[in-house]
Amino acid sequence: MSVTEKTGARTDEAAAVITGARERIDALDDHIIGLVQERMAVSAVIQESRIASGGRRVSLNREMEVLARFRDALGKPGTALAMTMLELCRGRI
Ligand SMILES: O=C(O)C(=O)C[C@]1(C(=O)O)C=C[C@@H](O)C=C1
């Protein structure tokens, strides 16, 4: 497959821009995945500590704060993103 086919570009110049930008996106995605995994580990510490003390796994008030932070920064899709992230961190409820 040619570079232009791979990128959807119609010129070599555009294909070069897209290829370079996709490398940056791949690096950013690796970083984001690493941060999500780090967040999952920190969240697990909180949940285990709360459960060990006799509390519940879930803190709905705190989840509302997390959802609001993402919504304020990213709009409605930010809420969906935060909900998926919370599901990764505490499982389905
Ligand atoms: O902040 C907490 O109390 C957590 O347990 C962490 C966290 C989160 O991942 O943000 C996970 C589960 C709770 O329902 C609320 C928030």
Short mmCIF file of N, CA and C and ligand atoms in Angstrom, two decimals:
data_model
loop_
_atom_site.label_atom_id
_atom_site.label_comp_id
_atom_site.label_asym_id
_atom_site.label_seq_id
_atom_site.Cartn_x
_atom_site.Cartn_y
_atom_site.Cartn_z
N MET A 1 0.86 -1.20 0.00
CA MET A 1 0.00 0.00 0.00
C MET A 1 0.89 1.25 0.00
N SER A 2 0.59 2.21 -0.86
CA SER A 2 1.42 3.42 -0.94
C SER A 2 1.12 4.35 0.25
N VAL A 3 2.04 5.31 0.48
CA VAL A 3 1.85 6.23 1.61
C VAL A 3 0.56 7.03 1.43
N THR A 4 0.28 7.44 0.19
CA THR A 4 -0.94 8.23 -0.03
C THR A 4 -2.18 7.38 0.23
N GLU A 5 -2.13 6.10 -0.14
CA GLU A 5 -3.28 5.21 0.15
C GLU A 5 -3.47 5.06 1.66
N LYS A 6 -2.34 4.89 2.35
CA LYS A 6 -2.39 4.68 3.81
C LYS A 6 -2.99 5.87 4.54
N THR A 7 -2.68 7.08 4.06
CA THR A 7 -3.10 8.28 4.79
C THR A 7 -4.39 8.88 4.25
N GLY A 8 -4.75 8.54 3.04
CA GLY A 8 -5.92 9.16 2.41
C GLY A 8 -5.58 10.47 1.72
N ALA A 9 -4.31 10.90 1.81
CA ALA A 9 -3.91 12.17 1.17
C ALA A 9 -3.79 11.98 -0.33
N ARG A 10 -3.86 13.12 -1.02
CA ARG A 10 -3.76 13.06 -2.49
C ARG A 10 -2.42 13.56 -2.99
N THR A 11 -1.60 14.09 -2.08
CA THR A 11 -0.26 14.54 -2.48
C THR A 11 0.76 13.97 -1.51
N ASP A 12 2.02 13.88 -1.98
CA ASP A 12 3.09 13.40 -1.10
C ASP A 12 3.30 14.34 0.08
N GLU A 13 3.13 15.65 -0.16
CA GLU A 13 3.33 16.64 0.91
C GLU A 13 2.31 16.40 2.03
N ALA A 14 1.07 16.26 1.65
CA ALA A 14 0.03 16.02 2.66
C ALA A 14 0.26 14.68 3.36
N ALA A 15 0.69 13.69 2.61
CA ALA A 15 0.94 12.38 3.21
C ALA A 15 2.05 12.47 4.25
N ALA A 16 3.07 13.31 3.98
CA ALA A 16 4.17 13.47 4.94
C ALA A 16 3.68 14.14 6.22
N VAL A 17 2.84 15.17 6.06
CA VAL A 17 2.29 15.86 7.25
C VAL A 17 1.48 14.88 8.09
N ILE A 18 0.65 14.11 7.42
CA ILE A 18 -0.24 13.18 8.14
C ILE A 18 0.57 12.09 8.84
N THR A 19 1.58 11.56 8.14
CA THR A 19 2.40 10.51 8.75
C THR A 19 3.10 11.02 10.01
N GLY A 20 3.65 12.24 9.93
CA GLY A 20 4.32 12.83 11.10
C GLY A 20 3.35 13.07 12.24
N ALA A 21 2.19 13.61 11.90
CA ALA A 21 1.19 13.91 12.94
C ALA A 21 0.66 12.62 13.57
N ARG A 22 0.54 11.56 12.76
CA ARG A 22 0.07 10.28 13.34
C ARG A 22 1.08 9.71 14.31
N GLU A 23 2.37 9.94 14.04
CA GLU A 23 3.38 9.48 15.00
C GLU A 23 3.21 10.20 16.33
N ARG A 24 2.94 11.51 16.25
CA ARG A 24 2.71 12.28 17.50
C ARG A 24 1.47 11.77 18.21
N ILE A 25 0.42 11.48 17.44
CA ILE A 25 -0.82 10.96 18.06
C ILE A 25 -0.57 9.61 18.73
N ASP A 26 0.19 8.74 18.08
CA ASP A 26 0.50 7.44 18.69
C ASP A 26 1.25 7.63 20.01
N ALA A 27 2.20 8.60 20.02
CA ALA A 27 2.95 8.86 21.26
C ALA A 27 2.01 9.41 22.34
N LEU A 28 1.12 10.33 21.93
CA LEU A 28 0.17 10.88 22.90
C LEU A 28 -0.77 9.79 23.42
N ASP A 29 -1.23 8.92 22.53
CA ASP A 29 -2.13 7.84 22.97
C ASP A 29 -1.42 6.91 23.96
N ASP A 30 -0.15 6.60 23.70
CA ASP A 30 0.62 5.79 24.66
C ASP A 30 0.67 6.48 26.02
N HIS A 31 0.88 7.81 25.98
CA HIS A 31 0.95 8.58 27.22
C HIS A 31 -0.40 8.55 27.95
N ILE A 32 -1.48 8.77 27.19
CA ILE A 32 -2.83 8.76 27.78
C ILE A 32 -3.13 7.40 28.41
N ILE A 33 -2.80 6.32 27.68
CA ILE A 33 -3.05 4.97 28.22
C ILE A 33 -2.27 4.77 29.52
N GLY A 34 -1.02 5.22 29.53
CA GLY A 34 -0.20 5.10 30.75
C GLY A 34 -0.81 5.88 31.90
N LEU A 35 -1.32 7.09 31.61
CA LEU A 35 -1.94 7.91 32.66
C LEU A 35 -3.23 7.26 33.17
N VAL A 36 -4.01 6.67 32.26
CA VAL A 36 -5.24 5.99 32.69
C VAL A 36 -4.88 4.82 33.61
N GLN A 37 -3.83 4.06 33.22
CA GLN A 37 -3.43 2.92 34.06
C GLN A 37 -2.94 3.40 35.42
N GLU A 38 -2.22 4.53 35.43
CA GLU A 38 -1.76 5.09 36.71
C GLU A 38 -2.96 5.52 37.55
N ARG A 39 -3.94 6.15 36.87
CA ARG A 39 -5.16 6.58 37.59
C ARG A 39 -5.89 5.38 38.18
N MET A 40 -5.98 4.28 37.41
CA MET A 40 -6.65 3.07 37.91
C MET A 40 -5.98 2.56 39.18
N ALA A 41 -4.65 2.60 39.20
CA ALA A 41 -3.91 2.10 40.38
C ALA A 41 -4.18 3.00 41.59
N VAL A 42 -4.19 4.32 41.38
CA VAL A 42 -4.43 5.24 42.50
C VAL A 42 -5.87 5.08 43.00
N SER A 43 -6.79 4.95 42.05
CA SER A 43 -8.20 4.77 42.41
C SER A 43 -8.38 3.49 43.23
N ALA A 44 -7.66 2.43 42.85
CA ALA A 44 -7.77 1.15 43.58
C ALA A 44 -7.31 1.31 45.02
N VAL A 45 -6.26 2.12 45.23
CA VAL A 45 -5.77 2.35 46.60
C VAL A 45 -6.89 2.99 47.44
N ILE A 46 -7.56 4.00 46.85
CA ILE A 46 -8.65 4.69 47.57
C ILE A 46 -9.77 3.70 47.90
N GLN A 47 -10.19 2.95 46.88
CA GLN A 47 -11.34 2.05 47.07
C GLN A 47 -11.03 0.96 48.09
N GLU A 48 -9.81 0.40 48.00
CA GLU A 48 -9.44 -0.67 48.96
C GLU A 48 -9.41 -0.12 50.37
N SER A 49 -8.88 1.08 50.51
CA SER A 49 -8.79 1.69 51.84
C SER A 49 -10.20 1.95 52.40
N ARG A 50 -11.09 2.45 51.54
CA ARG A 50 -12.44 2.74 52.01
C ARG A 50 -13.19 1.46 52.38
N ILE A 51 -13.03 0.42 51.52
CA ILE A 51 -13.72 -0.86 51.78
C ILE A 51 -13.17 -1.49 53.06
N ALA A 52 -11.82 -1.46 53.22
CA ALA A 52 -11.20 -2.05 54.43
C ALA A 52 -11.69 -1.34 55.69
N SER A 53 -12.06 -0.06 55.57
CA SER A 53 -12.53 0.69 56.75
C SER A 53 -14.02 0.46 57.00
N GLY A 54 -14.65 -0.35 56.12
CA GLY A 54 -16.07 -0.63 56.31
C GLY A 54 -16.97 0.17 55.38
N GLY A 55 -16.37 1.00 54.54
CA GLY A 55 -17.18 1.82 53.63
C GLY A 55 -17.51 1.11 52.33
N ARG A 56 -18.10 1.84 51.40
CA ARG A 56 -18.49 1.28 50.11
C ARG A 56 -17.41 1.55 49.06
N ARG A 57 -17.43 0.73 48.01
CA ARG A 57 -16.47 0.95 46.92
C ARG A 57 -16.70 2.31 46.26
N VAL A 58 -17.99 2.65 46.06
CA VAL A 58 -18.33 3.82 45.25
C VAL A 58 -18.61 5.03 46.12
N SER A 59 -18.15 6.20 45.63
CA SER A 59 -18.49 7.48 46.26
C SER A 59 -19.16 8.34 45.19
N LEU A 60 -20.48 8.38 45.21
CA LEU A 60 -21.21 9.06 44.13
C LEU A 60 -20.95 10.57 44.13
N ASN A 61 -20.84 11.17 45.31
CA ASN A 61 -20.54 12.62 45.37
C ASN A 61 -19.23 12.93 44.67
N ARG A 62 -18.23 12.12 44.94
CA ARG A 62 -16.93 12.33 44.30
C ARG A 62 -17.04 12.11 42.78
N GLU A 63 -17.79 11.11 42.38
CA GLU A 63 -17.95 10.86 40.93
C GLU A 63 -18.60 12.06 40.25
N MET A 64 -19.55 12.71 40.93
CA MET A 64 -20.19 13.91 40.36
C MET A 64 -19.14 15.01 40.14
N GLU A 65 -18.21 15.14 41.09
CA GLU A 65 -17.14 16.14 40.95
C GLU A 65 -16.25 15.82 39.75
N VAL A 66 -15.90 14.54 39.60
CA VAL A 66 -15.04 14.12 38.49
C VAL A 66 -15.76 14.39 37.16
N LEU A 67 -17.05 14.00 37.09
CA LEU A 67 -17.82 14.20 35.85
C LEU A 67 -17.91 15.69 35.51
N ALA A 68 -18.13 16.54 36.52
CA ALA A 68 -18.26 17.98 36.28
C ALA A 68 -16.95 18.56 35.77
N ARG A 69 -15.85 18.09 36.30
CA ARG A 69 -14.53 18.59 35.86
C ARG A 69 -14.33 18.31 34.37
N PHE A 70 -14.64 17.09 33.97
CA PHE A 70 -14.47 16.72 32.55
C PHE A 70 -15.48 17.44 31.66
N ARG A 71 -16.69 17.59 32.15
CA ARG A 71 -17.72 18.29 31.35
C ARG A 71 -17.33 19.76 31.17
N ASP A 72 -16.85 20.39 32.25
CA ASP A 72 -16.46 21.80 32.16
C ASP A 72 -15.31 21.99 31.16
N ALA A 73 -14.40 21.04 31.13
CA ALA A 73 -13.22 21.18 30.26
C ALA A 73 -13.52 20.77 28.82
N LEU A 74 -14.38 19.76 28.63
CA LEU A 74 -14.51 19.15 27.30
C LEU A 74 -15.93 19.12 26.76
N GLY A 75 -16.88 19.64 27.53
CA GLY A 75 -18.27 19.61 27.08
C GLY A 75 -18.89 18.23 27.27
N LYS A 76 -20.04 18.02 26.61
CA LYS A 76 -20.82 16.79 26.83
C LYS A 76 -20.01 15.51 26.58
N PRO A 77 -19.18 15.46 25.50
CA PRO A 77 -18.39 14.25 25.31
C PRO A 77 -17.42 14.00 26.46
N GLY A 78 -17.05 15.10 27.18
CA GLY A 78 -16.17 14.95 28.34
C GLY A 78 -16.84 14.13 29.43
N THR A 79 -18.15 14.30 29.56
CA THR A 79 -18.89 13.51 30.55
C THR A 79 -18.82 12.03 30.19
N ALA A 80 -19.02 11.72 28.90
CA ALA A 80 -18.97 10.32 28.45
C ALA A 80 -17.58 9.74 28.68
N LEU A 81 -16.57 10.56 28.40
CA LEU A 81 -15.19 10.10 28.60
C LEU A 81 -14.94 9.79 30.08
N ALA A 82 -15.41 10.70 30.96
CA ALA A 82 -15.21 10.49 32.40
C ALA A 82 -15.98 9.26 32.89
N MET A 83 -17.16 9.03 32.33
CA MET A 83 -17.93 7.85 32.75
C MET A 83 -17.18 6.56 32.37
N THR A 84 -16.60 6.55 31.18
CA THR A 84 -15.82 5.38 30.77
C THR A 84 -14.59 5.21 31.67
N MET A 85 -13.95 6.34 32.00
CA MET A 85 -12.78 6.28 32.86
C MET A 85 -13.15 5.77 34.25
N LEU A 86 -14.28 6.26 34.77
CA LEU A 86 -14.71 5.78 36.09
C LEU A 86 -15.03 4.30 36.04
N GLU A 87 -15.64 3.84 34.94
CA GLU A 87 -15.93 2.40 34.82
C GLU A 87 -14.63 1.59 34.82
N LEU A 88 -13.60 2.11 34.15
CA LEU A 88 -12.31 1.43 34.16
C LEU A 88 -11.74 1.38 35.57
N CYS A 89 -11.95 2.45 36.34
CA CYS A 89 -11.33 2.56 37.67
C CYS A 89 -12.09 1.79 38.75
N ARG A 90 -13.42 1.70 38.64
CA ARG A 90 -14.16 1.03 39.73
C ARG A 90 -15.05 -0.11 39.26
N GLY A 91 -15.03 -0.41 37.95
CA GLY A 91 -15.91 -1.45 37.43
C GLY A 91 -17.31 -0.89 37.20
N ARG A 92 -18.18 -1.75 36.66
CA ARG A 92 -19.56 -1.31 36.39
C ARG A 92 -20.37 -1.28 37.66
N ILE A 93 -21.28 -0.28 37.73
CA ILE A 93 -22.20 -0.27 38.89
C ILE A 93 -23.63 -0.40 38.38
O1 LIG B 1 -12.24 9.41 45.00
C1 LIG B 1 -12.68 8.33 45.40
O2 LIG B 1 -13.29 8.25 46.49
C2 LIG B 1 -12.50 7.11 44.63
O3 LIG B 1 -12.87 6.03 45.05
C3 LIG B 1 -11.92 7.23 43.25
C4 LIG B 1 -12.98 7.19 42.18
C5 LIG B 1 -12.27 7.64 40.88
O4 LIG B 1 -11.72 6.76 40.19
O5 LIG B 1 -12.24 8.85 40.61
C6 LIG B 1 -13.48 5.80 42.01
C7 LIG B 1 -14.65 5.37 42.58
C8 LIG B 1 -15.53 6.28 43.32
O6 LIG B 1 -16.88 5.98 43.07
C9 LIG B 1 -15.22 7.70 43.10
C10 LIG B 1 -14.08 8.12 42.51
#
